[in-house]
Amino acid sequence: AQSVTQLGSHVSVSEGALVLLRCNYSSSVPPYLFWYVQYPNQGLQLLLKYTSAATLVKGINGFEAEFKKSETSFHLTKPSAHMSDAAEYFCAVSDQGAQKLVFGQGTRLTINP
Amino acid sequence: DAMVIQNPRYQVTQFGKPVTLSCSQTLNHNVMYWYQQKSSQAPKLLFHYYDKDFNNEADTPDNFQSRRPNTSFCFLDIRSPGLGDAAMYLCATSRDSQRGITQYFGPGTRLTVL
């Protein structure tokens, strides 16, 4: 069975600092991996996805993530945090061809002025 | 712009009073999903439609039902809402021909049960 673990339910960084949100997955087959962002009282918006092409995936809003098979990780990074990045971030995994996503528990990102 | 629309954005109902939440999409996607999201938790899949085929999650209570009258619309019916059903309800869509099937989410309906 697939699963996703997000390390740290709450991450706080200063504006302009590096953002690192951690995600580890478990899957018996090559996975598809996703990062979604959720702003308060809104739906989820896709930041980026990995579909077995390039291991370094660039997304919207300056975010990127690197798929590391040896570490079963898909950590999300942004070089310089902006106040508007404050939100909840969810990592998710699916099997190739599967219709369903398995979500991690989410990480709330707070940006300090 | 193509999108997923949910109405209403905020819904208040009384304990035990049936309520229906609505989702429509202009993406022409063949798969539609309903999720329940409680505060500070991940979305939990309730069920999904693959075209007209209904797929219920094993742990979805019987109190939750869904209808999909056509490709564009999908409804979530809660027959007898309890206090524990207060949550954000998210609708999502996907197109199964995509590589790395991406789900596109609506803005959600926040349900309050009094």
Coordinates of N, CA and C in Angstrom, one line a residue:
Chain A
A1 N 0.8 -1.2 0.0 CA 0.0 0.0 0.0 C 0.9 1.2 0.0
Q2 N 0.4 2.2 -0.7 CA 1.1 3.5 -0.7 C 0.9 4.3 0.5
S3 N 1.9 5.1 0.9 CA 1.7 6.0 2.0 C 2.7 7.2 1.8
V4 N 2.4 8.3 2.4 CA 3.2 9.5 2.4 C 3.4 10.0 3.8
T5 N 4.6 10.4 4.1 CA 4.9 11.0 5.4 C 5.5 12.3 5.2
Q6 N 4.9 13.3 5.8 CA 5.5 14.7 5.8 C 6.1 15.0 7.2
L7 N 7.3 15.2 7.2 CA 8.0 15.4 8.4 C 7.9 16.9 8.9
G8 N 7.2 17.1 10.0 CA 7.0 18.4 10.5 C 5.6 18.9 10.1
S9 N 4.7 19.0 11.1 CA 3.4 19.5 10.8 C 3.4 21.0 10.7
H10 N 4.4 21.6 11.2 CA 4.5 23.1 11.2 C 5.9 23.5 10.9
V11 N 6.2 24.3 9.9 CA 7.5 24.8 9.6 C 7.4 26.3 9.6
S12 N 8.3 27.0 10.2 CA 8.4 28.4 10.3 C 9.7 28.9 9.8
V13 N 9.7 29.8 8.8 CA 11.0 30.4 8.3 C 10.8 31.9 8.2
S14 N 11.9 32.6 8.1 CA 11.9 34.0 7.9 C 11.8 34.4 6.5
E15 N 11.2 35.5 6.2 CA 11.0 36.0 4.8 C 12.4 36.1 4.2
G16 N 12.6 35.6 3.0 CA 13.8 35.5 2.3 C 14.7 34.3 2.6
A17 N 14.3 33.5 3.6 CA 15.1 32.3 3.9 C 14.6 31.1 3.0
L18 N 15.5 30.1 3.0 CA 15.2 28.9 2.3 C 14.0 28.2 2.9
V19 N 13.1 27.7 2.0 CA 12.0 26.9 2.5 C 12.3 25.4 2.1
L20 N 12.2 24.5 3.1 CA 12.3 23.1 2.8 C 11.2 22.3 3.5
L21 N 10.4 21.7 2.8 CA 9.3 20.9 3.3 C 9.5 19.5 2.9
R22 N 9.5 18.6 3.9 CA 10.0 17.2 3.6 C 8.8 16.2 3.4
C23 N 9.1 15.3 2.4 CA 8.1 14.3 2.1 C 8.8 13.0 1.8
N24 N 8.4 12.0 2.4 CA 8.9 10.6 2.1 C 7.7 9.8 1.7
Y25 N 7.9 8.9 0.8 CA 6.8 8.1 0.3 C 7.1 6.6 0.4
S26 N 6.1 5.8 0.3 CA 6.3 4.4 0.3 C 5.4 3.9 -0.8
S27 N 6.0 3.2 -1.8 CA 5.2 2.7 -2.9 C 5.9 1.4 -3.5
S28 N 5.2 0.4 -3.8 CA 5.8 -0.8 -4.4 C 6.1 -0.7 -5.8
V29 N 5.5 0.3 -6.5 CA 5.8 0.5 -7.9 C 6.2 1.9 -8.1
P30 N 6.8 2.2 -9.3 CA 7.2 3.6 -9.5 C 6.0 4.6 -9.3
P31 N 6.2 5.6 -8.5 CA 5.1 6.4 -8.2 C 5.0 7.7 -9.0
Y32 N 3.8 8.3 -9.0 CA 3.7 9.7 -9.4 C 3.6 10.4 -8.1
L33 N 4.2 11.6 -8.0 CA 4.3 12.4 -6.8 C 3.8 13.8 -7.0
F34 N 3.2 14.4 -6.1 CA 2.6 15.7 -6.2 C 2.8 16.5 -5.0
W35 N 2.9 17.8 -5.2 CA 2.8 18.8 -4.1 C 1.6 19.7 -4.4
Y36 N 0.7 19.9 -3.4 CA -0.4 20.8 -3.5 C -0.2 21.8 -2.4
V37 N -0.8 23.0 -2.7 CA -0.8 24.1 -1.7 C -2.3 24.5 -1.4
Q38 N -2.6 24.8 -0.2 CA -3.9 25.2 0.2 C -3.9 26.4 1.0
Y39 N -4.5 27.5 0.5 CA -4.6 28.7 1.3 C -5.9 28.6 2.1
P40 N -6.0 29.4 3.2 CA -7.1 29.3 4.1 C -8.5 29.4 3.3
N41 N -9.3 28.5 3.7 CA -10.7 28.5 3.1 C -10.7 28.4 1.6
Q42 N -9.7 27.7 1.0 CA -9.7 27.5 -0.4 C -9.4 26.0 -0.7
G43 N -9.6 25.6 -2.0 CA -9.2 24.3 -2.4 C -7.7 24.1 -2.6
L44 N -7.4 22.9 -3.0 CA -6.0 22.6 -3.2 C -5.5 23.0 -4.6
Q45 N -4.3 23.6 -4.7 CA -3.8 24.0 -6.0 C -2.5 23.3 -6.3
L46 N -2.4 22.7 -7.5 CA -1.2 21.9 -7.8 C 0.0 22.9 -7.9
L47 N 1.1 22.5 -7.2 CA 2.4 23.2 -7.3 C 3.2 22.6 -8.3
L48 N 3.4 21.3 -8.3 CA 4.2 20.5 -9.2 C 3.9 19.1 -9.1
K49 N 4.4 18.3 -10.1 CA 4.2 16.9 -10.0 C 5.4 16.2 -10.7
Y50 N 5.7 15.0 -10.2 CA 6.8 14.1 -10.8 C 6.1 12.9 -11.5
T51 N 6.5 12.7 -12.8 CA 5.9 11.6 -13.5 C 6.9 10.8 -14.2
S52 N 8.0 10.6 -13.6 CA 9.1 9.7 -14.0 C 9.9 10.3 -15.2
A53 N 9.8 11.5 -15.4 CA 10.7 12.2 -16.4 C 11.9 12.8 -15.6
A54 N 12.1 14.0 -15.7 CA 13.3 14.6 -14.9 C 13.1 14.5 -13.4
T55 N 14.1 14.2 -12.7 CA 14.0 14.1 -11.3 C 13.9 15.4 -10.5
L56 N 14.3 16.5 -11.1 CA 14.2 17.8 -10.5 C 13.0 18.4 -11.3
V57 N 12.0 18.7 -10.5 CA 10.7 19.2 -11.1 C 10.5 20.7 -10.6
K58 N 10.3 21.5 -11.6 CA 10.0 23.0 -11.2 C 8.5 23.2 -11.3
G59 N 8.1 24.0 -10.3 CA 6.6 24.3 -10.3 C 6.4 25.7 -10.3
I60 N 5.2 26.1 -9.8 CA 4.8 27.5 -9.8 C 5.3 28.2 -8.6
N61 N 5.3 29.5 -8.7 CA 5.6 30.3 -7.5 C 7.1 30.1 -7.0
G62 N 8.0 29.6 -7.9 CA 9.4 29.5 -7.6 C 9.7 28.2 -6.8
F63 N 8.7 27.3 -6.6 CA 9.0 26.1 -5.9 C 9.6 25.0 -6.8
E64 N 10.3 24.1 -6.3 CA 10.8 22.9 -7.0 C 11.0 21.8 -6.0
A65 N 11.0 20.6 -6.6 CA 11.2 19.4 -5.8 C 12.0 18.4 -6.5
E66 N 12.8 17.6 -5.8 CA 13.7 16.6 -6.4 C 13.3 15.2 -5.9
F67 N 13.0 14.3 -6.9 CA 12.7 12.9 -6.6 C 14.0 12.2 -6.4
K68 N 14.1 11.6 -5.3 CA 15.3 10.8 -4.9 C 14.8 9.4 -4.6
K69 N 15.0 8.5 -5.5 CA 14.5 7.1 -5.4 C 15.2 6.4 -4.2
S70 N 16.5 6.6 -4.1 CA 17.3 5.9 -3.1 C 16.9 6.3 -1.7
E71 N 16.3 7.5 -1.6 CA 15.9 8.0 -0.3 C 14.4 8.0 -0.1
T72 N 13.7 7.5 -1.2 CA 12.2 7.6 -1.2 C 11.7 8.9 -0.8
S73 N 12.3 10.0 -1.3 CA 11.9 11.3 -0.9 C 11.5 12.2 -2.1
F74 N 10.8 13.2 -1.7 CA 10.3 14.2 -2.7 C 10.1 15.5 -2.0
H75 N 11.2 16.1 -1.5 CA 11.2 17.3 -0.7 C 10.9 18.5 -1.6
L76 N 10.2 19.5 -1.0 CA 9.8 20.7 -1.7 C 10.7 21.8 -1.2
T77 N 11.3 22.6 -2.1 CA 12.1 23.7 -1.7 C 11.8 25.0 -2.5
K78 N 12.2 26.1 -1.9 CA 12.1 27.4 -2.5 C 13.2 28.2 -1.9
P79 N 14.1 28.8 -2.8 CA 15.3 29.5 -2.3 C 15.0 30.6 -1.3
S80 N 13.9 31.4 -1.6 CA 13.7 32.6 -0.8 C 12.2 32.7 -0.5
A81 N 11.8 32.6 0.7 CA 10.4 32.6 1.1 C 9.8 34.0 1.0
H82 N 8.6 34.0 0.6 CA 7.8 35.3 0.5 C 6.6 35.1 1.5
M83 N 6.2 36.3 2.0 CA 5.0 36.3 2.9 C 3.8 35.5 2.3
S84 N 3.7 35.6 1.0 CA 2.5 35.0 0.3 C 2.6 33.5 0.3
D85 N 3.8 32.9 0.7 CA 3.9 31.5 0.7 C 3.3 30.8 1.9
A86 N 2.9 31.6 2.9 CA 2.2 31.1 4.1 C 0.9 30.3 3.7
A87 N 0.9 29.0 4.0 CA -0.2 28.2 3.6 C 0.0 26.8 4.1
E88 N -0.9 25.9 3.8 CA -0.7 24.4 4.1 C -0.3 23.7 2.8
Y89 N 0.7 22.9 3.0 CA 1.3 22.2 1.8 C 1.1 20.7 2.0
F90 N 0.6 20.0 1.0 CA 0.3 18.6 1.0 C 1.1 17.9 -0.1
C91 N 1.8 16.8 0.4 CA 2.5 15.9 -0.6 C 1.5 14.7 -0.8
A92 N 1.5 14.2 -2.0 CA 0.6 13.1 -2.4 C 1.3 12.2 -3.3
V93 N 0.8 10.9 -3.3 CA 1.4 9.9 -4.2 C 0.3 9.1 -4.8
S94 N 0.5 8.7 -6.1 CA -0.4 7.8 -6.7 C 0.4 6.8 -7.5
D95 N -0.2 5.6 -7.8 CA 0.4 4.7 -8.7 C 0.2 5.1 -10.1
Q96 N 1.0 4.7 -11.0 CA 0.8 5.1 -12.4 C -0.5 4.5 -12.9
G97 N -1.3 5.4 -13.4 CA -2.6 4.9 -13.9 C -3.7 4.9 -12.9
A98 N -3.3 5.1 -11.6 CA -4.3 5.1 -10.5 C -5.1 6.3 -10.5
Q99 N -6.4 6.2 -10.2 CA -7.3 7.4 -10.1 C -7.2 8.1 -8.8
K100 N -6.6 7.5 -7.8 CA -6.7 8.1 -6.5 C -5.3 8.5 -6.0
L101 N -5.4 9.6 -5.2 CA -4.2 10.1 -4.5 C -4.2 9.7 -3.0
V102 N -3.0 9.5 -2.5 CA -2.8 9.3 -1.1 C -2.1 10.5 -0.6
F103 N -2.7 11.3 0.3 CA -2.1 12.5 0.8 C -1.3 12.3 2.1
G104 N -0.3 13.1 2.3 CA 0.3 13.2 3.6 C -0.6 14.1 4.5
Q105 N -0.1 14.2 5.7 CA -0.9 14.9 6.7 C -0.8 16.5 6.6
G106 N 0.1 16.9 5.8 CA 0.2 18.4 5.5 C 1.2 19.0 6.4
T107 N 1.8 20.1 5.9 CA 2.7 20.9 6.7 C 2.3 22.4 6.6
R108 N 2.1 23.0 7.7 CA 1.7 24.4 7.7 C 2.9 25.2 7.7
L109 N 3.1 26.1 6.7 CA 4.2 26.9 6.5 C 3.9 28.3 7.0
T110 N 4.7 28.8 8.0 CA 4.5 30.2 8.5 C 5.8 31.0 8.1
I111 N 5.5 32.2 7.6 CA 6.6 33.1 7.2 C 6.7 34.2 8.2
N112 N 7.9 34.4 8.8 CA 8.1 35.5 9.7 C 8.7 36.7 9.0
P113 N 8.2 37.9 9.3 CA 8.7 39.1 8.7 C 10.1 39.4 9.0
Chain B
D1 N -12.0 30.9 -18.1 CA -11.0 29.9 -17.8 C -11.8 28.6 -17.4
A2 N -11.2 27.5 -17.8 CA -11.8 26.2 -17.3 C -11.6 26.1 -15.8
M3 N -12.6 25.5 -15.2 CA -12.5 25.5 -13.7 C -13.4 24.5 -13.1
V4 N -13.2 24.3 -11.8 CA -14.1 23.5 -11.0 C -14.8 24.5 -10.0
I5 N -16.2 24.4 -10.0 CA -17.0 25.4 -9.3 C -17.8 24.6 -8.2
Q6 N -17.8 25.2 -7.0 CA -18.6 24.6 -6.0 C -19.5 25.6 -5.4
N7 N -20.7 25.1 -5.2 CA -21.8 26.0 -4.6 C -22.6 25.2 -3.5
P8 N -22.9 25.9 -2.5 CA -22.4 27.2 -2.1 C -21.0 27.1 -1.5
R9 N -20.4 28.2 -1.3 CA -19.1 28.2 -0.6 C -19.2 27.9 0.9
Y10 N -20.3 28.4 1.5 CA -20.6 28.2 2.9 C -22.0 27.7 3.0
Q11 N -22.2 26.6 3.8 CA -23.5 26.0 3.9 C -23.7 25.7 5.4
V12 N -24.9 26.2 5.9 CA -25.2 25.9 7.3 C -26.5 25.1 7.3
T13 N -26.5 24.0 8.1 CA -27.7 23.1 8.1 C -27.9 22.8 9.6
Q14 N -29.0 22.2 9.8 CA -29.3 21.7 11.2 C -29.1 20.2 11.3
F15 N -28.8 19.9 12.5 CA -28.6 18.4 12.8 C -29.8 17.6 12.3
G16 N -29.4 16.6 11.4 CA -30.4 15.7 10.9 C -31.1 16.3 9.6
K17 N -30.9 17.5 9.2 CA -31.6 18.0 8.1 C -30.8 17.8 6.8
P18 N -31.4 17.1 5.8 CA -30.6 16.8 4.6 C -30.0 18.0 3.9
V19 N -28.9 17.8 3.4 CA -28.2 18.9 2.7 C -27.5 18.4 1.4
T20 N -27.5 19.2 0.4 CA -26.9 18.8 -0.9 C -25.8 19.9 -1.3
L21 N -24.7 19.4 -1.6 CA -23.6 20.3 -2.1 C -23.4 20.0 -3.6
S22 N -23.0 21.1 -4.3 CA -23.0 21.0 -5.7 C -21.6 21.2 -6.2
C23 N -21.2 20.6 -7.3 CA -20.0 20.8 -8.0 C -20.2 20.7 -9.5
S24 N -19.6 21.7 -10.2 CA -19.7 21.6 -11.7 C -18.3 21.9 -12.2
Q25 N -18.0 21.5 -13.4 CA -16.7 21.6 -14.0 C -16.8 21.9 -15.5
T26 N -15.9 22.8 -16.0 CA -15.9 23.2 -17.4 C -14.7 22.6 -18.0
L27 N -14.0 21.6 -17.4 CA -12.8 21.0 -17.9 C -13.0 19.8 -18.8
N28 N -14.3 19.3 -18.8 CA -14.7 18.1 -19.5 C -13.9 16.9 -19.1
H29 N -13.6 16.8 -17.8 CA -12.9 15.7 -17.2 C -13.9 14.6 -16.9
N30 N -13.4 13.3 -17.1 CA -14.3 12.2 -16.9 C -14.4 11.6 -15.5
V31 N -13.4 12.1 -14.7 CA -13.4 11.6 -13.3 C -13.7 12.7 -12.4
M32 N -14.6 12.5 -11.4 CA -14.9 13.5 -10.4 C -14.9 12.9 -9.0
Y33 N -14.4 13.6 -8.1 CA -14.1 13.2 -6.7 C -14.8 14.1 -5.7
W34 N -15.2 13.4 -4.6 CA -15.6 14.2 -3.4 C -14.7 13.8 -2.2
Y35 N -14.2 14.9 -1.6 CA -13.3 14.7 -0.4 C -14.0 15.4 0.8
Q36 N -13.7 14.9 2.0 CA -14.0 15.6 3.2 C -12.7 16.0 3.9
Q37 N -12.7 17.3 4.3 CA -11.4 17.7 5.0 C -11.8 18.4 6.3
K38 N -11.4 17.8 7.4 CA -11.6 18.4 8.7 C -10.4 19.3 9.0
S39 N -10.6 20.1 10.0 CA -9.6 21.1 10.4 C -8.2 20.5 10.6
S40 N -7.2 21.1 10.0 CA -5.8 20.7 10.2 C -5.6 19.2 9.8
Q41 N -6.4 18.7 8.9 CA -6.2 17.3 8.4 C -6.1 17.3 6.9
A42 N -5.6 16.2 6.4 CA -5.5 16.0 4.9 C -6.9 15.7 4.4
P43 N -7.2 16.0 3.1 CA -8.5 15.6 2.5 C -8.6 14.1 2.6
K44 N -9.9 13.6 2.8 CA -10.2 12.2 2.9 C -11.2 11.9 1.8
L45 N -10.8 11.0 0.9 CA -11.7 10.7 -0.2 C -12.9 9.9 0.2
L46 N -14.1 10.5 -0.2 CA -15.3 9.8 0.1 C -15.7 8.8 -1.0
F47 N -15.7 9.3 -2.2 CA -16.0 8.5 -3.4 C -15.6 9.2 -4.7
H48 N -15.6 8.5 -5.8 CA -15.4 9.1 -7.0 C -16.2 8.5 -8.1
Y49 N -16.4 9.2 -9.2 CA -17.0 8.7 -10.4 C -16.0 8.6 -11.5
Y50 N -15.9 7.5 -12.1 CA -15.1 7.3 -13.3 C -16.2 7.2 -14.4
D51 N -16.3 8.3 -15.2 CA -17.4 8.4 -16.1 C -18.7 8.2 -15.3
K52 N -19.5 7.3 -15.6 CA -20.8 7.1 -14.8 C -20.6 6.0 -13.7
D53 N -19.5 5.4 -13.6 CA -19.3 4.4 -12.6 C -18.9 5.0 -11.3
F54 N -19.7 4.6 -10.3 CA -19.6 5.1 -8.9 C -18.6 4.2 -8.1
N55 N -17.7 4.8 -7.4 CA -16.7 4.1 -6.7 C -16.7 4.6 -5.2
N56 N -17.2 3.9 -4.3 CA -17.3 4.3 -2.9 C -16.1 3.8 -2.2
E57 N -15.6 4.7 -1.3 CA -14.5 4.2 -0.4 C -15.1 3.3 0.7
A58 N -14.4 2.3 1.1 CA -14.9 1.3 2.1 C -15.4 2.0 3.4
D59 N -14.7 3.0 3.8 CA -15.1 3.6 5.1 C -16.0 4.8 5.0
T60 N -16.5 5.1 3.9 CA -17.5 6.2 3.7 C -18.8 5.8 4.3
P61 N -19.3 6.6 5.3 CA -20.6 6.3 5.9 C -21.7 6.3 4.9
D62 N -22.7 5.5 5.2 CA -23.9 5.4 4.3 C -24.7 6.7 4.3
N63 N -24.4 7.5 5.2 CA -25.1 8.8 5.3 C -24.7 9.7 4.1
F64 N -23.6 9.4 3.5 CA -23.1 10.2 2.3 C -23.5 9.5 1.0
Q65 N -24.1 10.2 0.1 CA -24.5 9.7 -1.2 C -24.0 10.7 -2.2
S66 N -24.0 10.2 -3.5 CA -23.6 11.1 -4.5 C -24.3 10.8 -5.8
R67 N -24.5 11.9 -6.6 CA -25.2 11.7 -7.9 C -24.3 12.5 -9.0
R68 N -24.3 11.9 -10.1 CA -23.6 12.5 -11.3 C -24.6 12.5 -12.5
P69 N -25.4 13.4 -12.6 CA -26.4 13.4 -13.7 C -25.8 13.5 -15.1
N70 N -24.7 14.2 -15.2 CA -24.0 14.3 -16.5 C -22.5 14.6 -16.2
T71 N -21.7 14.7 -17.3 CA -20.3 14.9 -17.2 C -19.9 16.1 -16.3
S72 N -20.7 17.2 -16.4 CA -20.3 18.4 -15.8 C -20.6 18.6 -14.4
F73 N -21.6 17.9 -13.9 CA -22.2 18.1 -12.5 C -22.0 16.9 -11.7
C74 N -21.8 17.1 -10.4 CA -21.8 16.1 -9.4 C -22.3 16.7 -8.1
F75 N -23.1 15.9 -7.4 CA -23.7 16.3 -6.1 C -23.3 15.4 -5.0
L76 N -23.1 16.0 -3.8 CA -22.9 15.3 -2.6 C -24.1 15.5 -1.7
D77 N -24.8 14.4 -1.4 CA -26.0 14.5 -0.5 C -25.6 13.9 0.9
I78 N -25.9 14.6 1.9 CA -25.7 14.1 3.3 C -27.1 14.0 3.8
R79 N -27.5 12.8 4.1 CA -28.9 12.5 4.4 C -29.4 13.0 5.7
S80 N -28.5 12.8 6.7 CA -28.8 13.2 8.1 C -27.5 13.7 8.7
P81 N -27.2 14.9 8.5 CA -25.9 15.4 9.0 C -25.8 15.4 10.5
G82 N -24.7 14.9 11.0 CA -24.4 15.0 12.4 C -23.3 16.1 12.6
L83 N -23.1 16.3 13.9 CA -22.1 17.4 14.3 C -20.8 17.0 13.7
G84 N -20.5 15.7 13.7 CA -19.2 15.3 13.2 C -19.0 15.4 11.7
D85 N -20.0 15.8 11.0 CA -19.9 16.0 9.5 C -19.6 17.4 9.2
A86 N -19.4 18.3 10.1 CA -19.0 19.6 9.9 C -17.6 19.6 9.4
A87 N -17.3 20.1 8.2 CA -16.0 20.0 7.5 C -16.0 20.9 6.3
M88 N -14.9 20.9 5.6 CA -14.8 21.4 4.3 C -15.0 20.3 3.3
Y89 N -15.8 20.4 2.3 CA -16.0 19.4 1.3 C -15.4 19.9 0.0
L90 N -14.5 19.1 -0.5 CA -13.8 19.5 -1.7 C -14.2 18.6 -2.9
C91 N -14.5 19.2 -4.0 CA -14.7 18.5 -5.3 C -13.4 18.6 -6.1
A92 N -13.1 17.5 -6.8 CA -12.0 17.5 -7.7 C -12.3 16.8 -9.0
T93 N -11.5 17.1 -10.0 CA -11.7 16.4 -11.3 C -10.4 15.9 -11.9
S94 N -10.4 15.0 -12.7 CA -9.2 14.6 -13.5 C -9.6 13.9 -14.8
R95 N -8.6 13.9 -15.7 CA -8.8 13.2 -17.0 C -7.9 12.0 -17.0
D96 N -8.5 10.8 -17.2 CA -7.7 9.6 -17.0 C -6.7 9.4 -18.1
S97 N -6.7 10.2 -19.2 CA -5.7 10.0 -20.2 C -4.4 10.7 -20.0
Q98 N -4.4 11.5 -18.9 CA -3.2 12.2 -18.6 C -2.1 11.3 -18.0
R99 N -0.9 11.6 -18.3 CA 0.2 10.9 -17.6 C 0.4 11.5 -16.3
G100 N 0.4 10.7 -15.2 CA 0.5 11.3 -13.9 C -0.8 12.1 -13.6
I101 N -1.9 11.3 -13.4 CA -3.2 11.9 -13.3 C -3.2 13.0 -12.3
T102 N -3.5 14.2 -12.7 CA -3.6 15.4 -11.8 C -5.0 15.7 -11.5
Q103 N -5.3 15.9 -10.2 CA -6.6 16.3 -9.8 C -6.7 17.8 -9.6
Y104 N -7.7 18.3 -10.2 CA -8.0 19.8 -10.1 C -9.1 20.0 -9.1
F105 N -8.8 20.9 -8.1 CA -9.8 21.0 -7.0 C -10.6 22.3 -7.2
G106 N -11.8 22.2 -6.7 CA -12.7 23.4 -6.5 C -12.3 24.1 -5.2
P107 N -12.9 25.3 -5.0 CA -12.6 26.1 -3.8 C -13.2 25.5 -2.5
G108 N -14.1 24.5 -2.6 CA -14.6 23.9 -1.4 C -15.9 24.5 -0.9
T109 N -16.7 23.7 -0.2 CA -17.9 24.2 0.5 C -17.6 23.9 2.0
R110 N -17.7 24.9 2.8 CA -17.6 24.7 4.3 C -18.9 24.5 4.9
L111 N -19.1 23.3 5.4 CA -20.4 22.9 6.0 C -20.4 23.1 7.5
T112 N -21.3 23.8 8.0 CA -21.6 24.0 9.5 C -22.8 23.2 9.8
V113 N -22.8 22.4 10.9 CA -24.0 21.7 11.4 C -24.3 22.2 12.8
L114 N -25.6 22.8 12.9 CA -26.0 23.4 14.2 C -26.8 22.4 15.0

